[in-house]
Short mmCIF file of C-alpha atoms in Angstrom, two decimals:
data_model
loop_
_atom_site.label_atom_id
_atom_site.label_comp_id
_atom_site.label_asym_id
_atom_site.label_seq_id
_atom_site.Cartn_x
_atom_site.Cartn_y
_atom_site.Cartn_z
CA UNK A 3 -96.82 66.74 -38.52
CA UNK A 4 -95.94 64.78 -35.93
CA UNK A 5 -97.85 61.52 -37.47
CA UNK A 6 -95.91 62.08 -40.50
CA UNK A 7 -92.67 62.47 -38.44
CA UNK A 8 -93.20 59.01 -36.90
CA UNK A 9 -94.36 57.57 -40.10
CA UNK A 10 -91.40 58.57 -42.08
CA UNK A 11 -89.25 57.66 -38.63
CA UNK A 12 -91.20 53.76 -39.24
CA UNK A 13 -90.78 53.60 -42.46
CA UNK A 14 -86.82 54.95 -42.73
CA UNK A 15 -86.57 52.15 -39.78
CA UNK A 16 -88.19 49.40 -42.26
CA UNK A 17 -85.99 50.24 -45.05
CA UNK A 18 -82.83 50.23 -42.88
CA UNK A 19 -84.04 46.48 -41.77
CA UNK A 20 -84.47 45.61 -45.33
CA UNK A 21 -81.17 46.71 -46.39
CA UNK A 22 -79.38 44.79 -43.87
CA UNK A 23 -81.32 41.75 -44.00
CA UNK A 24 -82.96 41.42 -46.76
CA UNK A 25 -80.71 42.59 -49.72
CA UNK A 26 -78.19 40.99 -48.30
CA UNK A 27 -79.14 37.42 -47.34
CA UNK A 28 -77.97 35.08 -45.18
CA UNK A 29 -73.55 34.60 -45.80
CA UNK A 30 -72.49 31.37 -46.75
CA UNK A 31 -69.05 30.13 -44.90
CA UNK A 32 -65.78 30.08 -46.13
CA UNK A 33 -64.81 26.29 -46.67
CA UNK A 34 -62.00 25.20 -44.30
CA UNK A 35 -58.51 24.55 -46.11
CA UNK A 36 -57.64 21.07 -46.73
CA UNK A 37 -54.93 19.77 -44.74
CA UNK A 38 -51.05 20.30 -45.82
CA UNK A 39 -50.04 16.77 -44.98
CA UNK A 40 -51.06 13.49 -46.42
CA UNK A 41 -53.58 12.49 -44.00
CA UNK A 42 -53.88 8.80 -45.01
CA UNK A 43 -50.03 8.39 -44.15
CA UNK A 44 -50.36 9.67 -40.75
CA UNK A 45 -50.56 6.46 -38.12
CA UNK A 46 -54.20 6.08 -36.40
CA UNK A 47 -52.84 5.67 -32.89
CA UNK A 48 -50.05 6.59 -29.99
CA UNK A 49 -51.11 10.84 -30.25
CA UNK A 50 -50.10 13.28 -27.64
CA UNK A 51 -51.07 16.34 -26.77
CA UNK A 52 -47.75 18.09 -26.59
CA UNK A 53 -47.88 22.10 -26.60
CA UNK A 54 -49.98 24.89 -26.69
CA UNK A 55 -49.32 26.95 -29.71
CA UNK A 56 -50.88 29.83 -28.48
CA UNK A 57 -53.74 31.63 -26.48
CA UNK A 58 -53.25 31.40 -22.40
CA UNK A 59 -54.63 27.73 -20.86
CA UNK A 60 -55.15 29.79 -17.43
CA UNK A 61 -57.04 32.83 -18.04
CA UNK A 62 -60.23 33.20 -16.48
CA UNK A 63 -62.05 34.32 -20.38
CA UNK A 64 -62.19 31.09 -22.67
CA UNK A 65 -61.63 33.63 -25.83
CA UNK A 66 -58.11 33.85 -24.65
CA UNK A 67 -58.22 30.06 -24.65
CA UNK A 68 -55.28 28.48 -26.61
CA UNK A 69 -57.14 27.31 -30.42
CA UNK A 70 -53.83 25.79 -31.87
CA UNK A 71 -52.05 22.36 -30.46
CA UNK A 72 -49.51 20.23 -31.20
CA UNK A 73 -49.68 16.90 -31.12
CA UNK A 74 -46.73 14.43 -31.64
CA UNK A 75 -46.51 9.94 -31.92
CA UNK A 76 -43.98 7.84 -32.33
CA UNK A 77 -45.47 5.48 -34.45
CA UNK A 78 -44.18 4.71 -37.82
CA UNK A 79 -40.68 6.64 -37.35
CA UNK A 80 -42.20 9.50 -35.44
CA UNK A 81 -45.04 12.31 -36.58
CA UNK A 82 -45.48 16.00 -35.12
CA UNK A 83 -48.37 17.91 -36.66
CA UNK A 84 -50.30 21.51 -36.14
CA UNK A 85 -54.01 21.03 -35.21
CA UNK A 86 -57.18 23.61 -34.48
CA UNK A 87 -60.00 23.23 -32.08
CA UNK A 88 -62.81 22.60 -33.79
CA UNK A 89 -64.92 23.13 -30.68
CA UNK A 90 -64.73 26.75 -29.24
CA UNK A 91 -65.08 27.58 -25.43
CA UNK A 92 -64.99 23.96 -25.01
CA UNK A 93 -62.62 23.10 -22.23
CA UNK A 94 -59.09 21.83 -23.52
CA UNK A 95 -57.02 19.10 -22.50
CA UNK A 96 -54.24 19.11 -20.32
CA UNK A 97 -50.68 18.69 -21.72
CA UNK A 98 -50.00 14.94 -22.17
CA UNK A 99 -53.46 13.48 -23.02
CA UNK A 100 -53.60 10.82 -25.08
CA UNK A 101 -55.37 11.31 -28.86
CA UNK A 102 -56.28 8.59 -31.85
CA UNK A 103 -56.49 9.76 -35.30
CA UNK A 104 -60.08 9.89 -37.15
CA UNK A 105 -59.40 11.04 -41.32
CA UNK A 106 -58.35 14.62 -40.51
CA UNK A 107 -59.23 15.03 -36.70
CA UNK A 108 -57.76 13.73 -33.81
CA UNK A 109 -59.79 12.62 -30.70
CA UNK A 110 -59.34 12.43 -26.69
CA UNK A 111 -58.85 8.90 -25.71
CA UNK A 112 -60.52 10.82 -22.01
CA UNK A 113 -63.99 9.19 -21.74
CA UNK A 114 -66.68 11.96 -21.05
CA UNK A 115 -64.38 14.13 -23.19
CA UNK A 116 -65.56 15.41 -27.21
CA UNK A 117 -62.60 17.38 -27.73
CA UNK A 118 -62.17 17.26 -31.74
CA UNK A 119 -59.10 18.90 -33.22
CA UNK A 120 -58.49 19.21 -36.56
CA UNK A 121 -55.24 18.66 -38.47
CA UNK A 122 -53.81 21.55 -40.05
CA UNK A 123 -50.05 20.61 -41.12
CA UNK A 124 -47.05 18.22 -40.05
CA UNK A 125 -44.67 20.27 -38.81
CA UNK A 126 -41.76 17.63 -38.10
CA UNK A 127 -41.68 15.14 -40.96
CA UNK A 128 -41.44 11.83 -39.85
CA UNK A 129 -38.09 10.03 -39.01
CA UNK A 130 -35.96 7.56 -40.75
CA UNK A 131 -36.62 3.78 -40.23
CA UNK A 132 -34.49 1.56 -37.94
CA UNK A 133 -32.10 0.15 -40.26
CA UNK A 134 -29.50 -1.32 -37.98
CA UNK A 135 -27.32 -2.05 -34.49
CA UNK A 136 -24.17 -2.23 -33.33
CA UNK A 137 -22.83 -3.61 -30.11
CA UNK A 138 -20.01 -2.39 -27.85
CA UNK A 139 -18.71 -4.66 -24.93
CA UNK A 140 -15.80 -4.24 -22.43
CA UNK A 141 -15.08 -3.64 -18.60
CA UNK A 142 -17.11 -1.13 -16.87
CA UNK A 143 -14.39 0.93 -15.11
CA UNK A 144 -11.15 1.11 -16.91
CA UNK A 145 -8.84 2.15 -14.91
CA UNK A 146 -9.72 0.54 -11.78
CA UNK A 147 -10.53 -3.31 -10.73
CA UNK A 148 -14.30 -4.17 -11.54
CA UNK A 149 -15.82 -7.35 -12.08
CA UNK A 150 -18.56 -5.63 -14.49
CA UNK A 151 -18.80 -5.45 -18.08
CA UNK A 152 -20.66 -2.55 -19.87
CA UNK A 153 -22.46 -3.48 -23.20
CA UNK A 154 -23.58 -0.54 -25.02
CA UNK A 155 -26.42 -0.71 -27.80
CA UNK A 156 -26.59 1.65 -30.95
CA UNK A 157 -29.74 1.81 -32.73
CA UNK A 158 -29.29 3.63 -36.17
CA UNK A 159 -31.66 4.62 -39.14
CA UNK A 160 -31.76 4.68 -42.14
CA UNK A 161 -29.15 7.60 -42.31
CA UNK A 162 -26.61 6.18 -40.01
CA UNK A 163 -28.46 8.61 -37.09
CA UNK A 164 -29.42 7.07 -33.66
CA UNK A 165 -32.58 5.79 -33.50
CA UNK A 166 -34.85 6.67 -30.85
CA UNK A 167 -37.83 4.49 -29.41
CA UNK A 168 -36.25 0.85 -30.34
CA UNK A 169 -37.11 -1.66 -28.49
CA UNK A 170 -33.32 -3.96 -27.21
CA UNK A 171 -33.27 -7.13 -25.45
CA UNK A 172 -29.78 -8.51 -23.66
CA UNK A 173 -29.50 -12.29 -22.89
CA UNK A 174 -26.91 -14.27 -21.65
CA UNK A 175 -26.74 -18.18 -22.23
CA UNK A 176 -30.87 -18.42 -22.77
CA UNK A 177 -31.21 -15.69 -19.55
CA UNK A 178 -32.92 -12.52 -20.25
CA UNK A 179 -30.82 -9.88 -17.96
CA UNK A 180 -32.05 -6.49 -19.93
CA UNK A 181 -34.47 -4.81 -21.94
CA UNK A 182 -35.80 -1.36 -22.74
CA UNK A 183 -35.96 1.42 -25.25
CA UNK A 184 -32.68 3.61 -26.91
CA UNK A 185 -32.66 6.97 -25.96
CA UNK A 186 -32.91 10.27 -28.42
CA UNK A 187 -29.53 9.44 -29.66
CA UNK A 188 -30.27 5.83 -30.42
CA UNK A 189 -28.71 4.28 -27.38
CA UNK A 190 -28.80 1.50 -24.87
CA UNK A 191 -26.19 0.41 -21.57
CA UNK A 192 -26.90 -2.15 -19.36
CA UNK A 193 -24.18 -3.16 -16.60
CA UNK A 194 -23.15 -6.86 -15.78
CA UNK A 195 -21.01 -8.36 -12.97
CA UNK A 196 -19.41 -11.30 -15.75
CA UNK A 197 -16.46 -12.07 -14.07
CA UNK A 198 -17.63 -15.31 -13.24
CA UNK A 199 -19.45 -15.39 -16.59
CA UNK A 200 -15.90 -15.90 -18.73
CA UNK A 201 -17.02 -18.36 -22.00
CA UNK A 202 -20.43 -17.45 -22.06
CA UNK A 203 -22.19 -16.06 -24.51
CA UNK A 204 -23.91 -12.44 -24.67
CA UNK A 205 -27.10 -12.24 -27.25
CA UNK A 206 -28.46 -8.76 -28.68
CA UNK A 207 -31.52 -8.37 -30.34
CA UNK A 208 -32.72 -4.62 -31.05
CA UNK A 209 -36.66 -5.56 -32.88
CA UNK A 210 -37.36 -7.61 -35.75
CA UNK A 211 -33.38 -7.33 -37.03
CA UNK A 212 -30.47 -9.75 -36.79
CA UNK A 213 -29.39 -10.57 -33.48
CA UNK A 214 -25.76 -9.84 -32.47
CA UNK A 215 -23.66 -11.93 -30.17
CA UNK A 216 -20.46 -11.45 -27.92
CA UNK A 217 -18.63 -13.63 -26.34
CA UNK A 218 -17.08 -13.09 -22.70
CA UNK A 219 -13.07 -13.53 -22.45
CA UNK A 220 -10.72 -12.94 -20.43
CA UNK A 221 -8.94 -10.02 -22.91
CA UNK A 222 -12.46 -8.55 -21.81
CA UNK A 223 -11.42 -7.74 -18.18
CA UNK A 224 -7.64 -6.67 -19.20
CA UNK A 225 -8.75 -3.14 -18.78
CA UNK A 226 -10.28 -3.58 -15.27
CA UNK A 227 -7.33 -6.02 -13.73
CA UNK A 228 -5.00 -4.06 -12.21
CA UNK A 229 -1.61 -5.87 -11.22
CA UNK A 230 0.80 -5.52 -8.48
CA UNK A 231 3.65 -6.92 -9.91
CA UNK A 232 6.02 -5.70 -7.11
CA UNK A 233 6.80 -3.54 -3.81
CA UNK A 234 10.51 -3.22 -3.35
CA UNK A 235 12.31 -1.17 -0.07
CA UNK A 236 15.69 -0.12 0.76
CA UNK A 237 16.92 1.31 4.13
CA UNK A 238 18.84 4.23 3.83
CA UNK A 239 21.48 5.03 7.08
CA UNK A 240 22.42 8.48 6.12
CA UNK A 241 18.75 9.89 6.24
CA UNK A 242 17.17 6.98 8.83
CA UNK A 243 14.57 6.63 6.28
CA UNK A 244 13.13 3.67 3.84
CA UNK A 245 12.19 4.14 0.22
CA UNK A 246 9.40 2.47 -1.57
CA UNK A 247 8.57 1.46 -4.71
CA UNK A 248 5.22 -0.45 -6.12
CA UNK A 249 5.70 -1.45 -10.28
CA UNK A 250 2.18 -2.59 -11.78
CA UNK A 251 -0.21 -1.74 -14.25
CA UNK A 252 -2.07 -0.29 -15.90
CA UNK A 253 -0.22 3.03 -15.58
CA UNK A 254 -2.45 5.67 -14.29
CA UNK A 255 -4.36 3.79 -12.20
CA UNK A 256 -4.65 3.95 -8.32
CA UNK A 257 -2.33 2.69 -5.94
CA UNK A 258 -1.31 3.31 -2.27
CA UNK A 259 1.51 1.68 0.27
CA UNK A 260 0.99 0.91 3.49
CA UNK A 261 2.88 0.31 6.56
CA UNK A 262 1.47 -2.74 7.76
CA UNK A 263 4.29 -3.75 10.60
CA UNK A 264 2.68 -3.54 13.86
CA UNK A 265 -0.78 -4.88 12.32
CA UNK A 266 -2.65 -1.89 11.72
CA UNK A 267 -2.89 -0.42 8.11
CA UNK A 268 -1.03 2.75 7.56
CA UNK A 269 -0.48 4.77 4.76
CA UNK A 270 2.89 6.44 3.86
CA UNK A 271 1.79 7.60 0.15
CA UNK A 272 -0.90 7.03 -2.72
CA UNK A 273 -1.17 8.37 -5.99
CA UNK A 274 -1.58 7.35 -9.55
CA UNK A 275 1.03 4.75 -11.50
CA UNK A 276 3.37 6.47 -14.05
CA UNK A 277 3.95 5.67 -17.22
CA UNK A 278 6.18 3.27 -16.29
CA UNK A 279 4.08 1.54 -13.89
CA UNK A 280 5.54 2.58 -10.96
CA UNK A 281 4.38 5.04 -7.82
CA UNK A 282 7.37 5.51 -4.93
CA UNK A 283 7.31 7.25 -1.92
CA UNK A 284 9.85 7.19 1.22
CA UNK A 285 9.02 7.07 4.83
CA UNK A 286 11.18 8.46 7.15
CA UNK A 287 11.90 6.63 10.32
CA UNK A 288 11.45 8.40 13.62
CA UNK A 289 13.01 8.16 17.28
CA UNK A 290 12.63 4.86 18.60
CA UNK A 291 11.64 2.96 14.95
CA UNK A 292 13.73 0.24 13.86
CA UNK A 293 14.23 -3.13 13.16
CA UNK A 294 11.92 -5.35 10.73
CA UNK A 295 8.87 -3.24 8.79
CA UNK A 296 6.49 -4.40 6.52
CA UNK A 297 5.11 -3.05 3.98
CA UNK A 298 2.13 -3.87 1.26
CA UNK A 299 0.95 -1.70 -1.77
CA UNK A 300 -2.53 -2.30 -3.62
CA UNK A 301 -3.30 -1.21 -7.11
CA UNK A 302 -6.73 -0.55 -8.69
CA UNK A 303 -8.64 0.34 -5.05
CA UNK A 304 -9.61 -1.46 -2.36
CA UNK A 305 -10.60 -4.41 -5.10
CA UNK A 306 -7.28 -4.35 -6.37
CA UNK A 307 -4.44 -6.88 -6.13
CA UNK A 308 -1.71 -6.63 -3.39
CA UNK A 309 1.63 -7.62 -2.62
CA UNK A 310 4.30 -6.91 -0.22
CA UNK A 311 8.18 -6.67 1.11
CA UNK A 312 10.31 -6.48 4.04
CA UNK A 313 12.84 -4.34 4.96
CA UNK A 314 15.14 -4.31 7.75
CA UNK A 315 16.69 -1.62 9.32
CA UNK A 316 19.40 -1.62 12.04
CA UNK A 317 18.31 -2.73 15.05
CA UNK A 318 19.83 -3.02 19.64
CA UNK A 319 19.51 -6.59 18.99
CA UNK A 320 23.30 -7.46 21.19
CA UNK A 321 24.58 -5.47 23.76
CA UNK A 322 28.48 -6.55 24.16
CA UNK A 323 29.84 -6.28 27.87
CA UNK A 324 33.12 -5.45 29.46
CA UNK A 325 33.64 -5.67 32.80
CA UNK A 326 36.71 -5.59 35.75
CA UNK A 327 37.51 -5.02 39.35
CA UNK A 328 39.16 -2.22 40.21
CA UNK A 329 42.20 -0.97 41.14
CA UNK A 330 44.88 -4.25 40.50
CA UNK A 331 47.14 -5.46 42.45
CA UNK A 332 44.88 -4.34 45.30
CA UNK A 333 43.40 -6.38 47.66
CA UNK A 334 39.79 -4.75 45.93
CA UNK A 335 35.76 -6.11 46.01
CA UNK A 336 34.65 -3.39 43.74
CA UNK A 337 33.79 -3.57 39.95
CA UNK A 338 33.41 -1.30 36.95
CA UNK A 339 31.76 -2.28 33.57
CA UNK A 340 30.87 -0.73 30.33
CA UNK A 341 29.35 -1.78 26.88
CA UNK A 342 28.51 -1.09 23.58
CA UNK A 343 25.29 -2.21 21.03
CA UNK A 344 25.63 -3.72 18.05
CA UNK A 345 23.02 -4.32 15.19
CA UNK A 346 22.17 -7.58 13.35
CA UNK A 347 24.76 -6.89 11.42
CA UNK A 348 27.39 -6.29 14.41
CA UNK A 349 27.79 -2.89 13.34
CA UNK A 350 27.38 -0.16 16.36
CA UNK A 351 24.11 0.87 16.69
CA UNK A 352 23.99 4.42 16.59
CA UNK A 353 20.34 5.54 17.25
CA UNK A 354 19.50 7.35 20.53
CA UNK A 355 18.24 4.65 23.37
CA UNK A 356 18.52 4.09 27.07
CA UNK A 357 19.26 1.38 28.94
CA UNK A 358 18.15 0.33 32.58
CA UNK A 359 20.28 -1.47 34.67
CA UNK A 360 19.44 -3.41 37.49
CA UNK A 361 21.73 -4.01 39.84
CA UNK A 362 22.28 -7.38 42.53
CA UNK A 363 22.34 -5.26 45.33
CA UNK A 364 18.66 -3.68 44.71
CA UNK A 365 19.80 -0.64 42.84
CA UNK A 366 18.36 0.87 39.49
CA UNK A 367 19.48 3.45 37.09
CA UNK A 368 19.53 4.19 33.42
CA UNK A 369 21.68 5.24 31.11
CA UNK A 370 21.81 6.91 27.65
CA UNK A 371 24.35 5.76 25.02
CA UNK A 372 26.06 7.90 23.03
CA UNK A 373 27.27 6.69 19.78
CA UNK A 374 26.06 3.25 20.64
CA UNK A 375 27.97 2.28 23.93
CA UNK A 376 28.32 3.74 27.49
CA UNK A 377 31.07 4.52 29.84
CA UNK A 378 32.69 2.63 32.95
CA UNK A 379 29.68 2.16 35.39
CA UNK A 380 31.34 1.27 38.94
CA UNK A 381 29.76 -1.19 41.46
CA UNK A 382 31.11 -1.35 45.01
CA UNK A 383 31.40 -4.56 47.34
CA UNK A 384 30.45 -6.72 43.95
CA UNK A 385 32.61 -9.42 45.66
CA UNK A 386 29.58 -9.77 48.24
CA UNK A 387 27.19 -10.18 45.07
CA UNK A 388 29.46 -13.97 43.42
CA UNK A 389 26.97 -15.65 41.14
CA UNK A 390 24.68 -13.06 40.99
CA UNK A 391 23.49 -11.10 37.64
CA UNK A 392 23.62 -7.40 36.61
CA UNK A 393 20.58 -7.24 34.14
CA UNK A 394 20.11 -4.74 31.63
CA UNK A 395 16.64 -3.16 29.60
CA UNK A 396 16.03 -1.31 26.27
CA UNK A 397 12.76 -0.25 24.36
CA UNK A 398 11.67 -3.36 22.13
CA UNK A 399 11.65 -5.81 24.72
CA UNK A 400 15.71 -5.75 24.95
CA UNK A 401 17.63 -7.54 27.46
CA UNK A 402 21.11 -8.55 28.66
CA UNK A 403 22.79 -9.80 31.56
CA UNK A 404 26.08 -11.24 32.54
CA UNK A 405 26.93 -12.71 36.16
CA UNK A 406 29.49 -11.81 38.45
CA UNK A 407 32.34 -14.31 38.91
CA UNK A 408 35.13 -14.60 41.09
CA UNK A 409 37.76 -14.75 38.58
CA UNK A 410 36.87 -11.16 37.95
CA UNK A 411 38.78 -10.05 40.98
CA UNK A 412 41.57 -12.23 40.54
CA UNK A 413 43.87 -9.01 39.20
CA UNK A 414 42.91 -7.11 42.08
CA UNK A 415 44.95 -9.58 45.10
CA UNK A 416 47.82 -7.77 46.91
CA UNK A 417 50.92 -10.43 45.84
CA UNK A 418 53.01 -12.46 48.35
CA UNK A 419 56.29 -11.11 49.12
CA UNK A 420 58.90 -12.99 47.53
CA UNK A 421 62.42 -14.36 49.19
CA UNK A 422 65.15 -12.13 47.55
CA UNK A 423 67.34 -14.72 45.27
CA UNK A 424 71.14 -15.33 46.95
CA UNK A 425 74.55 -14.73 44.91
CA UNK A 426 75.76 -17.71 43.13
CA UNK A 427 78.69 -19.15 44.67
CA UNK A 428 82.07 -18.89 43.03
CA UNK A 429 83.52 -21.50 41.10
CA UNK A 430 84.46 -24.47 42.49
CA UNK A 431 82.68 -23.58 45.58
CA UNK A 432 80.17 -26.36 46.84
CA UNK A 433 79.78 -29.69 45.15
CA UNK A 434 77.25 -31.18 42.87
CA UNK A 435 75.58 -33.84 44.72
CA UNK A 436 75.82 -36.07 41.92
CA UNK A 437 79.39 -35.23 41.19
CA UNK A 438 82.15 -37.72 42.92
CA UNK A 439 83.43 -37.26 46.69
CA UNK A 440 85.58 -34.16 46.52
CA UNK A 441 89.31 -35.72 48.77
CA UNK A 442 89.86 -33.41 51.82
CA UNK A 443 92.71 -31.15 51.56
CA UNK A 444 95.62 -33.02 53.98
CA UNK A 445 98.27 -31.01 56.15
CA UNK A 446 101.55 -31.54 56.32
CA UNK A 447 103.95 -30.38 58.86
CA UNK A 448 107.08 -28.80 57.40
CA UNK A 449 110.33 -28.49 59.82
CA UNK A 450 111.54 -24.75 59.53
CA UNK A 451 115.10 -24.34 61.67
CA UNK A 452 114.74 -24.67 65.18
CA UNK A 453 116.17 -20.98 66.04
CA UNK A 454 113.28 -19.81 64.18
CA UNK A 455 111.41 -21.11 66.78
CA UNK A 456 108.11 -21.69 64.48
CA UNK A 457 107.11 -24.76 62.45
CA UNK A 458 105.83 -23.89 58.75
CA UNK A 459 103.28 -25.87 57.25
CA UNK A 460 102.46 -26.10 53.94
CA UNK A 461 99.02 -27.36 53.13
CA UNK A 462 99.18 -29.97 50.08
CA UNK A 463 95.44 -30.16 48.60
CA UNK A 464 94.38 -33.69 48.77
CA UNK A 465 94.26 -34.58 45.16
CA UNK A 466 97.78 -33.49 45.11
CA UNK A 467 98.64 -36.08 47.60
CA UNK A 468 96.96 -38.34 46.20
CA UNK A 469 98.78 -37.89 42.74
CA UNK A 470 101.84 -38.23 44.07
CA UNK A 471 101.34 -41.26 46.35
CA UNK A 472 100.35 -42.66 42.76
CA UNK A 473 103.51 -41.53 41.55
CA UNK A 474 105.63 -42.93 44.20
CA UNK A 475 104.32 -46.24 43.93
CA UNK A 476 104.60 -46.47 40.27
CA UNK A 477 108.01 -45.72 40.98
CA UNK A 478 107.92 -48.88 43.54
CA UNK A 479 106.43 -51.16 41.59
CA UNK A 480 109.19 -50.73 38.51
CA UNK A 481 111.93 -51.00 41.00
CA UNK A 482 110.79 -54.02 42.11
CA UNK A 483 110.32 -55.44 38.63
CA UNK A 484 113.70 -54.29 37.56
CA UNK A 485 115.11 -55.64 40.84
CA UNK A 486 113.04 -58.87 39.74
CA UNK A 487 114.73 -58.87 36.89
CA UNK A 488 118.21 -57.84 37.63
CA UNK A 489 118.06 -60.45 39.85
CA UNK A 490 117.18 -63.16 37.15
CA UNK A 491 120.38 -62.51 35.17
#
């Protein structure tokens, strides 16, 4: 029994075998599927390995091993296709290795390497042709000064897309200054100082197609020439301030003022130019500023073109002095002055300052005006000080000075007494000395009776007497003719 049990236990075992084996004989493989793409159209060269489809390239069991790849050239307008390893547990390529095409497989470019893949599908068809260019020029920074023009290269295809991958050369006059490759949207910049370039000639060539030229102007730049076409100011008294305004172009663009008066570089404002070209600002004026500022205002950066103004602002340019002895009609050597500053423009100069006097006698002291001018300052004994100078100081470098004279103390001389004037004489009384001699007044004796016992005289003025002495000899003289004559007959 137990020989028959292994026997049938054999011969069950044989048959099993037979079954499996032999009945069935050996299985012939499935036949791979042909390719989905048109191998033959597919470019021989320029593969890369680009992606792992699937699997994990890092685990530690090469079943898990990626066994589907993509691969991707830019030859001919661009390919991406789906391939399968063909060689399992083999180790794969890393991402980026270069592949060349052999009928449906492509193959490592790696020496040492056998890594076969085979081509399943295209899974990006290929792209348009380059069909043509276009080419931009113009400043580089509009909007602010540059010297650099920006020319800007389109690549398209065949449906007005940009073209990636073509190949652009720039030249100016017969000198190469570019070249390189548009981007994934088809384009190409390159950056050239040309300032100094103005009349020459800029050449594009994108491949085999039609070069493009350009030519450098002037009308070029326009965008990237900023202009200062003027700074104006204006000195306002009632605030003590000074308002600014720069006109230029092109609106919106940069610009700052300065306050350049004392050498340095200060700003008092910046901004952006409005639409009417212009950008203002004021500065207010502090204790102690004045006279002549300048100013200068810049448009377009630190590249930019400049240009500048004065402005004046009242100024302790004259201090007017009074000055007097003190009191009159006094025999005085003391002194009192005062003043008052003006401005340039001989207006009073109103603006808190103090002046320092200096004194011929060795003394110093300061004083603060007060609505431009200061009171009656004495000096005693100034007499002693005749030729010498009071001096006076202000902030700005300021100075005065007058000198002390004698004929400032002429009012203050006590006056010699004067002879009190006499009453005129009454009329007739004293003789002009040019007048004739004046006859003395004659006396004559005039018998009065003799029991009056006094002799009355009557004074007869002279010219009386003499009139009629005069008389009485006329009165002679034509007696004596009439005698004469009486006589005769």
């Amino acid at each position: 029994m137990r020989i028959r049990h292994s026997s049938t236990y054999t011969f069950g075992t044989v048959v099993l075998m037979v079954l499996i084996f032999g009945l069935t004989g050996p299985v012939a493989a499935e036949p791979l599927p042909r390719p989905s793409v048109d191998i033959d159209d597919l470019p021989e060269d320029g593969w890369e390995l680009v992606a792992y489809l699937n699997g994990d390239p890092d685990s530690d069991d090469p079943n898990d091993w990626p066994t589907l790849f993509k691969f991707h050239t830019d030859e001919d307008g661009g390919h991406t296709v789906k391939a399968e390893c063909t060689q399992p547990l083999t180790p794969i390529p890393d991402i980026g290795t270069d592949f060349h095409r052999e009928g449906e497989y492509l193959i490592s470019n790696k020496p040492g390497e056998q890594n076969k893949f085979r081509i399943i599908e295209e899974i990006e068809p290929p792209k348009p042709k380059l069909k043509s260019f276009s080419v931009d020029c113009d400043c580089a920074t509009p909007g602010a000064q540059s010297d650099e023009i920006s020319i800007r290269v389109k690549a398209k295809d065949e449906d007005g897309d940009g073209f990636k991958g073509a190949d652009v050369r720039i030249f100016i006059g017969d000198d190469q200054v570019a070249s390189g490759k548009t981007n994934s949207s088809g384009n190409f910049n390159h950056t050239q100082a040309a300032r100094n370039l103005i009349g020459s000639v800029i050449r594009v060539e994108v491949e085999n197609l039609d070069p493009k030229t350009v030519e450098i102007t002037e009308a070029l730049f326009e965008p990237c020439t900023g202009r200062c076409d003027s700074l104006s100011g204006a000195y306002d008294p009632a605030s003590d301030s000074i308002s600014l305004t720069v006109k230029g172009a092109q609106p919106g663009w940069d610009a700052v003022i300065r306050d350049v008066t004392m050498g340095g570089s200060t700003s008092v404002c910046s901004g952006k130019l409005d639409g009417n070209g212009e950008l203002s600002c004021t500065k207010a004026l502090s204790q102690g500023q004045w006279g002549l500022f300048k100013f200068t205002a810049q448009v377009g950066g630190s590249a930019g073109p400049t240009c500048q103004v004065e402005v004046d602002t009242p100024a302790p340019v004259k201090l007017v002095l009074h000055k007097d002895c003190t009191p009159h009609g006094k025999n005085s050597d003391d002194m009192i002055f005062w003043g008052e500053m003006l401005d340039q423009n001989d207006q009073r100069f109103t603006k808190p300052l103090t002046l320092t006097i200096n004194l011929p006698n060795g003394e110093q002291m300061t004083r603060e005006l007060v609505n431009g001018a200061f009171g009656e300052i004495p000096f005693e004994d100034a007499k002693d000080y005749i030729g010498k100078e009071v001096e006076f100081f202000w902030a700005g470098g300021g100075h005065a000075s007058f000198e002390i004279k004698r004929s400032i103390f002429d009012p203050c001389q006590k006056p010699e007494p004067t002879p009190t004037p006499t009453q005129p004489p009454p009329p007739g009384f004293g003789r002009d000395p040019k007048a004739p001699p004046v006859a003395l007044a004659r006396y004559r004796a005039t018998p009065t009776p003799y029991d009056q016992g006094v002799s009355s005289m009557t004074i007869v003025p002279y010219e009386m007497s003499l009139r009629s002495g005069a008389v009485v000899l006329v009165a002679l003289l034509v007696t004596v003719v009439v005698a004469a004559i009486w006589r005769r007959f």
